[in-house]
Short mmCIF file of C-alpha atoms in Angstrom, two decimals:
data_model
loop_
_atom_site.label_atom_id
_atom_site.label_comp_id
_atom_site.label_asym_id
_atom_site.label_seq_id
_atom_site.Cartn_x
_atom_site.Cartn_y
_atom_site.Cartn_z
CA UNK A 269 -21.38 64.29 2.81
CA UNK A 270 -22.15 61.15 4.26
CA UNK A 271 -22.29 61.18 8.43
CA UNK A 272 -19.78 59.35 10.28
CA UNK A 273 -19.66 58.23 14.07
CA UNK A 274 -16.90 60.30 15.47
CA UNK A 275 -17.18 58.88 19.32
CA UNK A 276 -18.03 54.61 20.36
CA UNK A 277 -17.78 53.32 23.90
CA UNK A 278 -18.50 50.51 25.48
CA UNK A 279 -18.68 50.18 29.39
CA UNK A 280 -17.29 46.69 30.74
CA UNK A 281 -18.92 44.35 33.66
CA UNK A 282 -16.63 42.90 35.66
CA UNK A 283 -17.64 39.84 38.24
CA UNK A 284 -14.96 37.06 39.10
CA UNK A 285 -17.29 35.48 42.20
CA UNK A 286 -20.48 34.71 41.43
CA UNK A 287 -23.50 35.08 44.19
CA UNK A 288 -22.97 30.90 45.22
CA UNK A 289 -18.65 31.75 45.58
CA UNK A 290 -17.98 30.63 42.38
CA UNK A 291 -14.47 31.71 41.07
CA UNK A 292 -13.49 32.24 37.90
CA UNK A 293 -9.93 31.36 38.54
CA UNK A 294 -8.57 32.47 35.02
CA UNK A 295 -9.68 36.15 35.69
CA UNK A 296 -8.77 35.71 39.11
CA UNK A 297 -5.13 34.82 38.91
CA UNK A 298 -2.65 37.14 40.67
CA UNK A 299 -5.22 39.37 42.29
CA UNK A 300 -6.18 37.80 46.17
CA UNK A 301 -3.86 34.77 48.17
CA UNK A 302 -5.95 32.23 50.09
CA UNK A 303 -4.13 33.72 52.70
CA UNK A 304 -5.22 37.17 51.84
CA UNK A 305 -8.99 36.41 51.52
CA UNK A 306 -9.50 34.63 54.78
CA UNK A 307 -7.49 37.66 56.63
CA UNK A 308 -10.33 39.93 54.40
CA UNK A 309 -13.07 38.16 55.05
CA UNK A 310 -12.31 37.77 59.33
CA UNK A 311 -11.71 42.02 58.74
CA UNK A 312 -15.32 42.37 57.16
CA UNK A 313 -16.86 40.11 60.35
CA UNK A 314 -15.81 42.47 62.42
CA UNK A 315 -16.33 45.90 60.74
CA UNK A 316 -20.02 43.91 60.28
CA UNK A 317 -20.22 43.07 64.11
CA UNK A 318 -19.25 47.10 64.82
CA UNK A 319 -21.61 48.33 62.41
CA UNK A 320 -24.52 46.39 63.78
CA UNK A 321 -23.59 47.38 67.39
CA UNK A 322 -23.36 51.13 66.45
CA UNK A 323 -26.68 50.76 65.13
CA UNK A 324 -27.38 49.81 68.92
CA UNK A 325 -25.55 52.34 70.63
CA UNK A 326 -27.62 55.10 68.41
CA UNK A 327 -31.06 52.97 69.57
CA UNK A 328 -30.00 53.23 72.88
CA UNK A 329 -29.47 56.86 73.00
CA UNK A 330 -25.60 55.88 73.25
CA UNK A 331 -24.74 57.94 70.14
CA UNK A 332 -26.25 60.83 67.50
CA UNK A 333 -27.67 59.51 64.11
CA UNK A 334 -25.55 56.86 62.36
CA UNK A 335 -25.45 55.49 58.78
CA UNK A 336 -24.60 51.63 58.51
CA UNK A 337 -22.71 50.30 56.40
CA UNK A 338 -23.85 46.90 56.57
CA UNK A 339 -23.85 45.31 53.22
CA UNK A 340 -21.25 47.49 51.51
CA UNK A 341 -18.12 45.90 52.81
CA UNK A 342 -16.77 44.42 50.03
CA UNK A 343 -16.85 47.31 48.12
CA UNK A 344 -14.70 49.89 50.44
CA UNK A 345 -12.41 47.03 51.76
CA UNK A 346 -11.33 45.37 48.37
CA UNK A 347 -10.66 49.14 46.78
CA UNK A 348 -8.88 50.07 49.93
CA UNK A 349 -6.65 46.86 49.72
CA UNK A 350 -5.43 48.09 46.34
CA UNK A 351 -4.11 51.22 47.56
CA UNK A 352 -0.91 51.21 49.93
CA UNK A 353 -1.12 51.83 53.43
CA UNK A 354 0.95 55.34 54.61
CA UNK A 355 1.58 55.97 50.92
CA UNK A 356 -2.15 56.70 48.89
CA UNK A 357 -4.95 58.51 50.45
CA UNK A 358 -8.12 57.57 51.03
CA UNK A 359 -11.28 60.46 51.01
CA UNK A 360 -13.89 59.25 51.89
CA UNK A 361 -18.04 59.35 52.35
CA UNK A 362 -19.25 57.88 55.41
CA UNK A 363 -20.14 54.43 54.07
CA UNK A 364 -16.91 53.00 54.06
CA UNK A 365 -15.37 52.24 57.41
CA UNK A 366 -13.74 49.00 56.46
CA UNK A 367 -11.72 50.51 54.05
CA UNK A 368 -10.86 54.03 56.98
CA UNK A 369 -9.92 51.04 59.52
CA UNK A 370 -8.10 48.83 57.02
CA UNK A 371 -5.62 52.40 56.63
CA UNK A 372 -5.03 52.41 60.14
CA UNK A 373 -7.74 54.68 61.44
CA UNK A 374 -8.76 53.99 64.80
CA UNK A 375 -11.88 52.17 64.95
CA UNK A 376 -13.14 54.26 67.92
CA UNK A 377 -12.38 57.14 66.17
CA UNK A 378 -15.89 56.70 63.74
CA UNK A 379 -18.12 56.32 67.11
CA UNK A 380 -16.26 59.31 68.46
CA UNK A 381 -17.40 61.30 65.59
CA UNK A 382 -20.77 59.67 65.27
CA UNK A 383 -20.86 60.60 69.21
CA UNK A 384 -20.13 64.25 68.11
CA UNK A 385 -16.62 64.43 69.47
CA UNK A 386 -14.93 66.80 67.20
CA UNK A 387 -11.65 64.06 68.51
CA UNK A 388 -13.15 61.32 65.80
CA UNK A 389 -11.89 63.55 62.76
CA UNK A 390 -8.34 64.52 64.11
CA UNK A 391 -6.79 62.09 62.32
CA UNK A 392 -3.58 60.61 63.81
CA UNK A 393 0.00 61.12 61.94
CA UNK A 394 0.57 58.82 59.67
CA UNK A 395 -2.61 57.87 58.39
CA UNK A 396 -3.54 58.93 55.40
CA UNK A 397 -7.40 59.78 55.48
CA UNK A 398 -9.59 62.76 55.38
CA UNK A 399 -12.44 63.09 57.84
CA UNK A 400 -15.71 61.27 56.59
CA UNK A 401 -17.29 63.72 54.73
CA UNK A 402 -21.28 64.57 55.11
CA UNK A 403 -22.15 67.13 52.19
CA UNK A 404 -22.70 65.16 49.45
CA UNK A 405 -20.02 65.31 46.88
CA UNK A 406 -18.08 67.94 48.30
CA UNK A 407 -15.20 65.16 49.27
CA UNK A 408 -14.23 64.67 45.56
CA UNK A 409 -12.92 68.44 44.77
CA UNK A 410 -10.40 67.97 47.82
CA UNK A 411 -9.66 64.37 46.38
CA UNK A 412 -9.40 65.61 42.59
CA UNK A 413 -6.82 68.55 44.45
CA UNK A 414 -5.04 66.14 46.81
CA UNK A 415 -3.68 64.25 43.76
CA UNK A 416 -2.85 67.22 41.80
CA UNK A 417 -0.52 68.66 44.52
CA UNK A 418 0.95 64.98 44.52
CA UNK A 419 1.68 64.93 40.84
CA UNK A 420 3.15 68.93 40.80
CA UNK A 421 5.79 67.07 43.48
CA UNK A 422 6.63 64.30 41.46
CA UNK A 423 5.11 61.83 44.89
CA UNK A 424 3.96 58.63 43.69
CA UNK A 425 1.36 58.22 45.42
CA UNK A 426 -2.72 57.53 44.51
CA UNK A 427 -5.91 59.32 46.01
CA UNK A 428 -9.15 57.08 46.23
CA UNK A 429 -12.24 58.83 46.96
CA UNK A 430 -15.54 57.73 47.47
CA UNK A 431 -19.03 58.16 46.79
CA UNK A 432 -22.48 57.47 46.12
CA UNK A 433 -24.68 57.39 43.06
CA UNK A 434 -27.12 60.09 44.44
CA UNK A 435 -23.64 62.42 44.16
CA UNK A 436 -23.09 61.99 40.70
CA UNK A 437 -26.16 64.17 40.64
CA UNK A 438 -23.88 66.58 41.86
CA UNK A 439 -21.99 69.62 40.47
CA UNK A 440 -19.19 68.80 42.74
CA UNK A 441 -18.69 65.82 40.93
CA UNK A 442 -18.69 67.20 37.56
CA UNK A 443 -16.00 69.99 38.66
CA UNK A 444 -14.04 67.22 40.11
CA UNK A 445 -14.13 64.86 37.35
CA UNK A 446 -13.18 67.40 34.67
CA UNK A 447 -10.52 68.94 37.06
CA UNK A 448 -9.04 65.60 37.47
CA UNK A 449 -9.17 64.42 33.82
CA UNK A 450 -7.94 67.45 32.31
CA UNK A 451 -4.64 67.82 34.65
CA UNK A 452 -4.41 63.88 35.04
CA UNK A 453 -4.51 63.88 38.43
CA UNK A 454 -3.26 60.28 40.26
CA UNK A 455 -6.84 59.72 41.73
CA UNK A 456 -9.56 56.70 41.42
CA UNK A 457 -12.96 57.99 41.57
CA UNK A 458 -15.07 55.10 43.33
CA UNK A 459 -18.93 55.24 43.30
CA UNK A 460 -20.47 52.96 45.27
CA UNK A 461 -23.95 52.79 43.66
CA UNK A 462 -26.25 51.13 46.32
CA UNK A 463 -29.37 52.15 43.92
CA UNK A 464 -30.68 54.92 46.68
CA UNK A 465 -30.23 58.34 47.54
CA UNK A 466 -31.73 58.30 51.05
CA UNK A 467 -35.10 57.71 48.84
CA UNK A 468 -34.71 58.60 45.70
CA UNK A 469 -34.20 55.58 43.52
CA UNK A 470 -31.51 55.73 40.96
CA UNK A 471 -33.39 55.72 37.75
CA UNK A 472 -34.89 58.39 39.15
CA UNK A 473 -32.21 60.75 39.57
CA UNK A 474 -30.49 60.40 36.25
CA UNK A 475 -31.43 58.90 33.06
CA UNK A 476 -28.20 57.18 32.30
CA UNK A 477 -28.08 53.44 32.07
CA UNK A 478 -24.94 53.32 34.00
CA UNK A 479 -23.26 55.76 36.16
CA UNK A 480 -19.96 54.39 35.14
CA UNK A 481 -20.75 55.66 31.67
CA UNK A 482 -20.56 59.22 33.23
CA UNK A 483 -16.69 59.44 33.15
CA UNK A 484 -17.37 58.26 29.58
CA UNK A 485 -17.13 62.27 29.36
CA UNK A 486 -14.30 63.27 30.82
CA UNK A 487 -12.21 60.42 28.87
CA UNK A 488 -11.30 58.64 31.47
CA UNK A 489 -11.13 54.98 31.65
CA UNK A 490 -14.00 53.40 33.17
CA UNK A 491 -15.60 49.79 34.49
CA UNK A 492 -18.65 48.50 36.01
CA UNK A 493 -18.00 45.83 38.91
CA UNK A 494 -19.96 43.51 41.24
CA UNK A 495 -19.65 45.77 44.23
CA UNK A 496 -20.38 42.42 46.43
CA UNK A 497 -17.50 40.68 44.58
CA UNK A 498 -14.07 41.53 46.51
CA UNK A 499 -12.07 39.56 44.48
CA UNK A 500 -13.99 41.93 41.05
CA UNK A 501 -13.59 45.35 43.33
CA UNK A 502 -9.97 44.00 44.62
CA UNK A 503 -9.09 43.69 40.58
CA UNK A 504 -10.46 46.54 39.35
CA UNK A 505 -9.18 49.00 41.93
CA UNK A 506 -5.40 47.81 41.57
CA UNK A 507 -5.51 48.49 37.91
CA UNK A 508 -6.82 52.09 38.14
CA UNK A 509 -4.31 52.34 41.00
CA UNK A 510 -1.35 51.22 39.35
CA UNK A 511 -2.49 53.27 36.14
CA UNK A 512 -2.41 56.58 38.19
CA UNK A 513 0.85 56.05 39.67
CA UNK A 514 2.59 55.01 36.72
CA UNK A 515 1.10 58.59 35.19
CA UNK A 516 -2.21 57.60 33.33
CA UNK A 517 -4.57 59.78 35.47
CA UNK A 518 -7.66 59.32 37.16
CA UNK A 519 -10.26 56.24 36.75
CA UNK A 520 -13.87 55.64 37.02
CA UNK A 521 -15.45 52.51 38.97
CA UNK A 522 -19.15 51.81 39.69
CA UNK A 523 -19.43 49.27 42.11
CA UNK A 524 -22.80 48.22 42.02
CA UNK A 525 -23.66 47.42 45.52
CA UNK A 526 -26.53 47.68 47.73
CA UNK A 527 -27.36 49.28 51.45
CA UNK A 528 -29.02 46.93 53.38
CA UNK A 529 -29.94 48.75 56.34
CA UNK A 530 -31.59 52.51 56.39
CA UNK A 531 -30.03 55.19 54.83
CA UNK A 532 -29.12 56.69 58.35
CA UNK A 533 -30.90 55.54 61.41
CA UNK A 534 -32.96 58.49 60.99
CA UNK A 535 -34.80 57.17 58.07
CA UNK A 536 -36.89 54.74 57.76
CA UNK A 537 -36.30 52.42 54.44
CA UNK A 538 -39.38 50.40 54.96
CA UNK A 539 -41.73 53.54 53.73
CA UNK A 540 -40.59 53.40 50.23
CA UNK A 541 -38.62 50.47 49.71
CA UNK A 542 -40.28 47.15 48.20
CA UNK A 543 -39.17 44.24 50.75
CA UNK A 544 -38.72 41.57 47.96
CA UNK A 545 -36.26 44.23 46.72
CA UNK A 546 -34.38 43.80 50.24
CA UNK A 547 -34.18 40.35 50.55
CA UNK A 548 -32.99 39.59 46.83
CA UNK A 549 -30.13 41.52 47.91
CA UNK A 550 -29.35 39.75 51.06
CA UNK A 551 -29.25 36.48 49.31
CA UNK A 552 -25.69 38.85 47.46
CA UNK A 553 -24.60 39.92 50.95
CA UNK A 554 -20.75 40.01 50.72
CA UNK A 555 -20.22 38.21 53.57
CA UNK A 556 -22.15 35.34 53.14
CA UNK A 557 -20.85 35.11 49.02
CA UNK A 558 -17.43 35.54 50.48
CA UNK A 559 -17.57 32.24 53.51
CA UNK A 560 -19.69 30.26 50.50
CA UNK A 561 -16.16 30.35 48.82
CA UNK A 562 -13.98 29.93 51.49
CA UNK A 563 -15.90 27.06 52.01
CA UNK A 564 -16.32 25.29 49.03
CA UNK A 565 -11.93 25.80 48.97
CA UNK A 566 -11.45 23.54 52.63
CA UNK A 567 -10.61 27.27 53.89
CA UNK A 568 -13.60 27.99 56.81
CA UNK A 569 -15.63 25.82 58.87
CA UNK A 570 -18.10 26.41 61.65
CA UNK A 571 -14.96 26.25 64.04
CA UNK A 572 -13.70 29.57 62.46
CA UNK A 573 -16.60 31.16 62.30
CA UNK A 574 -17.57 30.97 65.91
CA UNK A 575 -13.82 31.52 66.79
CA UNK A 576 -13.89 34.66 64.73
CA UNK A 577 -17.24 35.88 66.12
CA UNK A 578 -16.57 35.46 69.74
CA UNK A 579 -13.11 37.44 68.48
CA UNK A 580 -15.06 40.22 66.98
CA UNK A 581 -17.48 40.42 69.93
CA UNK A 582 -14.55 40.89 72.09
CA UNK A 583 -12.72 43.52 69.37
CA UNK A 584 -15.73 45.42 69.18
CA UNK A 585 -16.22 45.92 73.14
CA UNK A 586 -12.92 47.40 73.47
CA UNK A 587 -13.59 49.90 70.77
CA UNK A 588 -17.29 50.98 72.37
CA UNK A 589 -15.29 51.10 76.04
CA UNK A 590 -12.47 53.76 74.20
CA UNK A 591 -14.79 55.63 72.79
CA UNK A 592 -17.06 55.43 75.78
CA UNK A 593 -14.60 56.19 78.30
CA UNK A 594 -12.50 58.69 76.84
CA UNK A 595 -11.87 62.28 79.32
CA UNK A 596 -14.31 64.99 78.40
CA UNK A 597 -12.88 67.46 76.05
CA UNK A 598 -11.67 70.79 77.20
CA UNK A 599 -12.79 73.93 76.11
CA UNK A 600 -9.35 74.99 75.12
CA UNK A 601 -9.65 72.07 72.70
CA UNK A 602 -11.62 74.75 70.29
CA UNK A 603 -9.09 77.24 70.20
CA UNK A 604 -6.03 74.63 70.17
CA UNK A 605 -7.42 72.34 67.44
CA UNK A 606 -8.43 75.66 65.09
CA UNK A 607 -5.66 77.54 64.99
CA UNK A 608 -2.00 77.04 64.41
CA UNK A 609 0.82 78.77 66.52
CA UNK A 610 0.05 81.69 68.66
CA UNK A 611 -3.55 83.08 68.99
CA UNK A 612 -4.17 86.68 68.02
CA UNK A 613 -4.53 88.91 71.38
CA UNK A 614 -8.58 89.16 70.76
CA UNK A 615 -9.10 85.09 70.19
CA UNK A 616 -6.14 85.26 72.78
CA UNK A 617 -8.61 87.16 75.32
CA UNK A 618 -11.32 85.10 73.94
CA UNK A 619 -10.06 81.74 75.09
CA UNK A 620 -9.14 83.20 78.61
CA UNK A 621 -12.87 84.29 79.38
CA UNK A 622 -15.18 82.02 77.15
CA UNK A 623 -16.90 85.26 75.97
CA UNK A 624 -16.79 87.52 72.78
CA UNK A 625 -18.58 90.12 73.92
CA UNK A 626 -17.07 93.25 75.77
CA UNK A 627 -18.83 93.02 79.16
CA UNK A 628 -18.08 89.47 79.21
CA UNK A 629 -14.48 89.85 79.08
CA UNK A 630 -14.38 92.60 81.48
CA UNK A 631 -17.06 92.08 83.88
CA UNK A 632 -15.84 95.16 86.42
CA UNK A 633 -17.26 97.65 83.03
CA UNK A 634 -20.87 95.88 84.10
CA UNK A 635 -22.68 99.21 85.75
CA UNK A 636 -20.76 101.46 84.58
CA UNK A 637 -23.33 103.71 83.02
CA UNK A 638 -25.22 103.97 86.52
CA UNK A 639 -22.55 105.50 88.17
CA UNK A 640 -22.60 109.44 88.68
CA UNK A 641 -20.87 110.79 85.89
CA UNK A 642 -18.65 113.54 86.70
CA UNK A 643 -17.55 116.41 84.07
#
């Protein structure tokens, strides 16, 4: 009997802004107003201007170990558009802080954290994040079970979680993927392949051509994008959205992006990374792709741009001075912030004396033994 293909794919590309902020207008229609963009692209100045200045606070012994984000903006921001604010969820890595502010999340709240003030992850009512997540990949199991429990109760609403290439690598993701595919789960799986994991480069860690490809095998519907393209990661994102809340279960996007500072500032990129490499992919910075268009449309000048610096400076200071000058936490805070409703009597005793040990929490037993004992 003759052999037959029983399974053909093909994996799509998807770039409507080229790297000079050319349009294509056709593809572009009803995704991003004028209006929209220039309120995006003032959003990703600052985030920038925060980012760089966190790297500074770390340098300056102002804050623990930090991973920028610099270059990446597009990619978190446009997919985070897509989703509606106080309805979808985002879970996220800890490279996408555009898209954790652009929900409402204060933006002190990621130095407090960074800072290592347990006060950065409790998340304040209403917004709908999860604490960045540092294990890599273990963010997508409580994404791919965040949009089950949202389709059991009939909620229309649409999990995006994030990721990087290097945690495709990962069983997590696999479990996730499947879990999600097989019970259609409302979530958008979002890799954001910046082509290194810390330093291992990506044709190193798998021998697939594209990760996008990957969800390939859990049959769900999948696109490659220009990850420096908002208008491409804007466009792609609303379509997997909308397909999960009308009931068509989870998607796959690779956004093909790049980090352009170290991988955390405890790393140093410069020992295994080829600088050409580097400054190829500044000439695709977001940013700059993003103002080249707003340009060439009569919609930025100089003017802007230092009026929307000198804002950002100003932005940024106020966020550094909350999370600067916020009251020391309270022990209590450990107790109070763990536990819901009353304490047992031992964690109960526990809080009262700071101790977990006998003598420590009744210091008048200390000596005991040295007294005369009496039968």
């Amino acid at each position: 009997m003759p052999k037959r293909p029983v399974y053909t794919a093909q994996i799509d590309y998807l770039q409507l802004m080229d790297e000079q902020g050319n349009l294509d207008e056709a593809l572009a229609k009803d995704t991003l107003s004028d209006e929209q963009v220039v309120h995006l692209y003032e959003f990703m100045i600052t985030c920038r201007h925060l980012d760089e200045i966190a790297f500074k606070l770390q340098r300056s012994g102002r804050m623990g170990t930090y991973p920028q984000n610099k270059g990446q903006e597009a990619a978190a921001l446009g997919s985070a558009f897509a989703a509606q604010k106080g309805v979808d969820h985002l879970v996220p890595c800890y490279r996408e802080n555009a898209a954790l502010y652009w929900h409402g999340l204060p933006m002190h709240y990621i130095l407090l954290h960074w800072m290592g003030d347990e006060r950065g992850n409790q998340i304040p009512e209403g917004v709908n994040v999860t604490p960045i997540s540092i294990p890599i990949g273990t963010q997508m199991l409580h994404a791919a079970g965040i949009a089950w429990a949202f389709k059991i109760r009939k909620e229309p609403k649409v999990v995006l979680t994030y990721f990087g290439d290097g945690a495709t690598s990962e069983g997590d993701f696999h479990e996730a993927m499947n879990f999600a595919s097989v019970l259609q789960a409302p979530v958008v799986f979002i890799c954001q392949n910046n082509h290194w994991a810390i330093s291992v480069p990506r044709d190193m860690q798998m021998a697939s051509e594209t990760v996008a490809q990957k969800a390939l095998a859990y049959g769900m519907p999948t696109v490659q994008v220009d990850g420096n393209d908002l208008f491409a990661v804007y466009k792609a994102s609303k379509e997997a959205v909308d397909r999960a809340r009308a009931g068509g279960g989870p998607s796959f996007i690779e956004a093909v992006t790049y980090r352009l500072g170290d991988h955390t500032t405890a790393d140093d990129a410069r020992r295994y990374r080829d600088p050409e490499e580097v400054e190829v992919w500044k000439s695709r910075d977001p940013i700059v792709r993003l103002r080249k268009y707003l340009e060439s449309k009569g919609l930025w000048d100089d003017q802007k741009q230092t009026a929307i610096d000198e804002k950002s400076k100003a932005v940024v200071a106020e966020v550094v001075k909350a999370a600067e000058g916020i009251e020391k936490p309270v022990t209590d805070d450990i107790f109070d912030s763990t536990f819901a409703g009353p304490l047992p009597a031992e964690l109960e005793l526990q809080k009262r004396t700071l101790q977990t040990h006998s003598l420590g929490q009744f210091p008048e037993q200390a000596g005991l033994r040295s007294q005369p004992q009496h039968v």
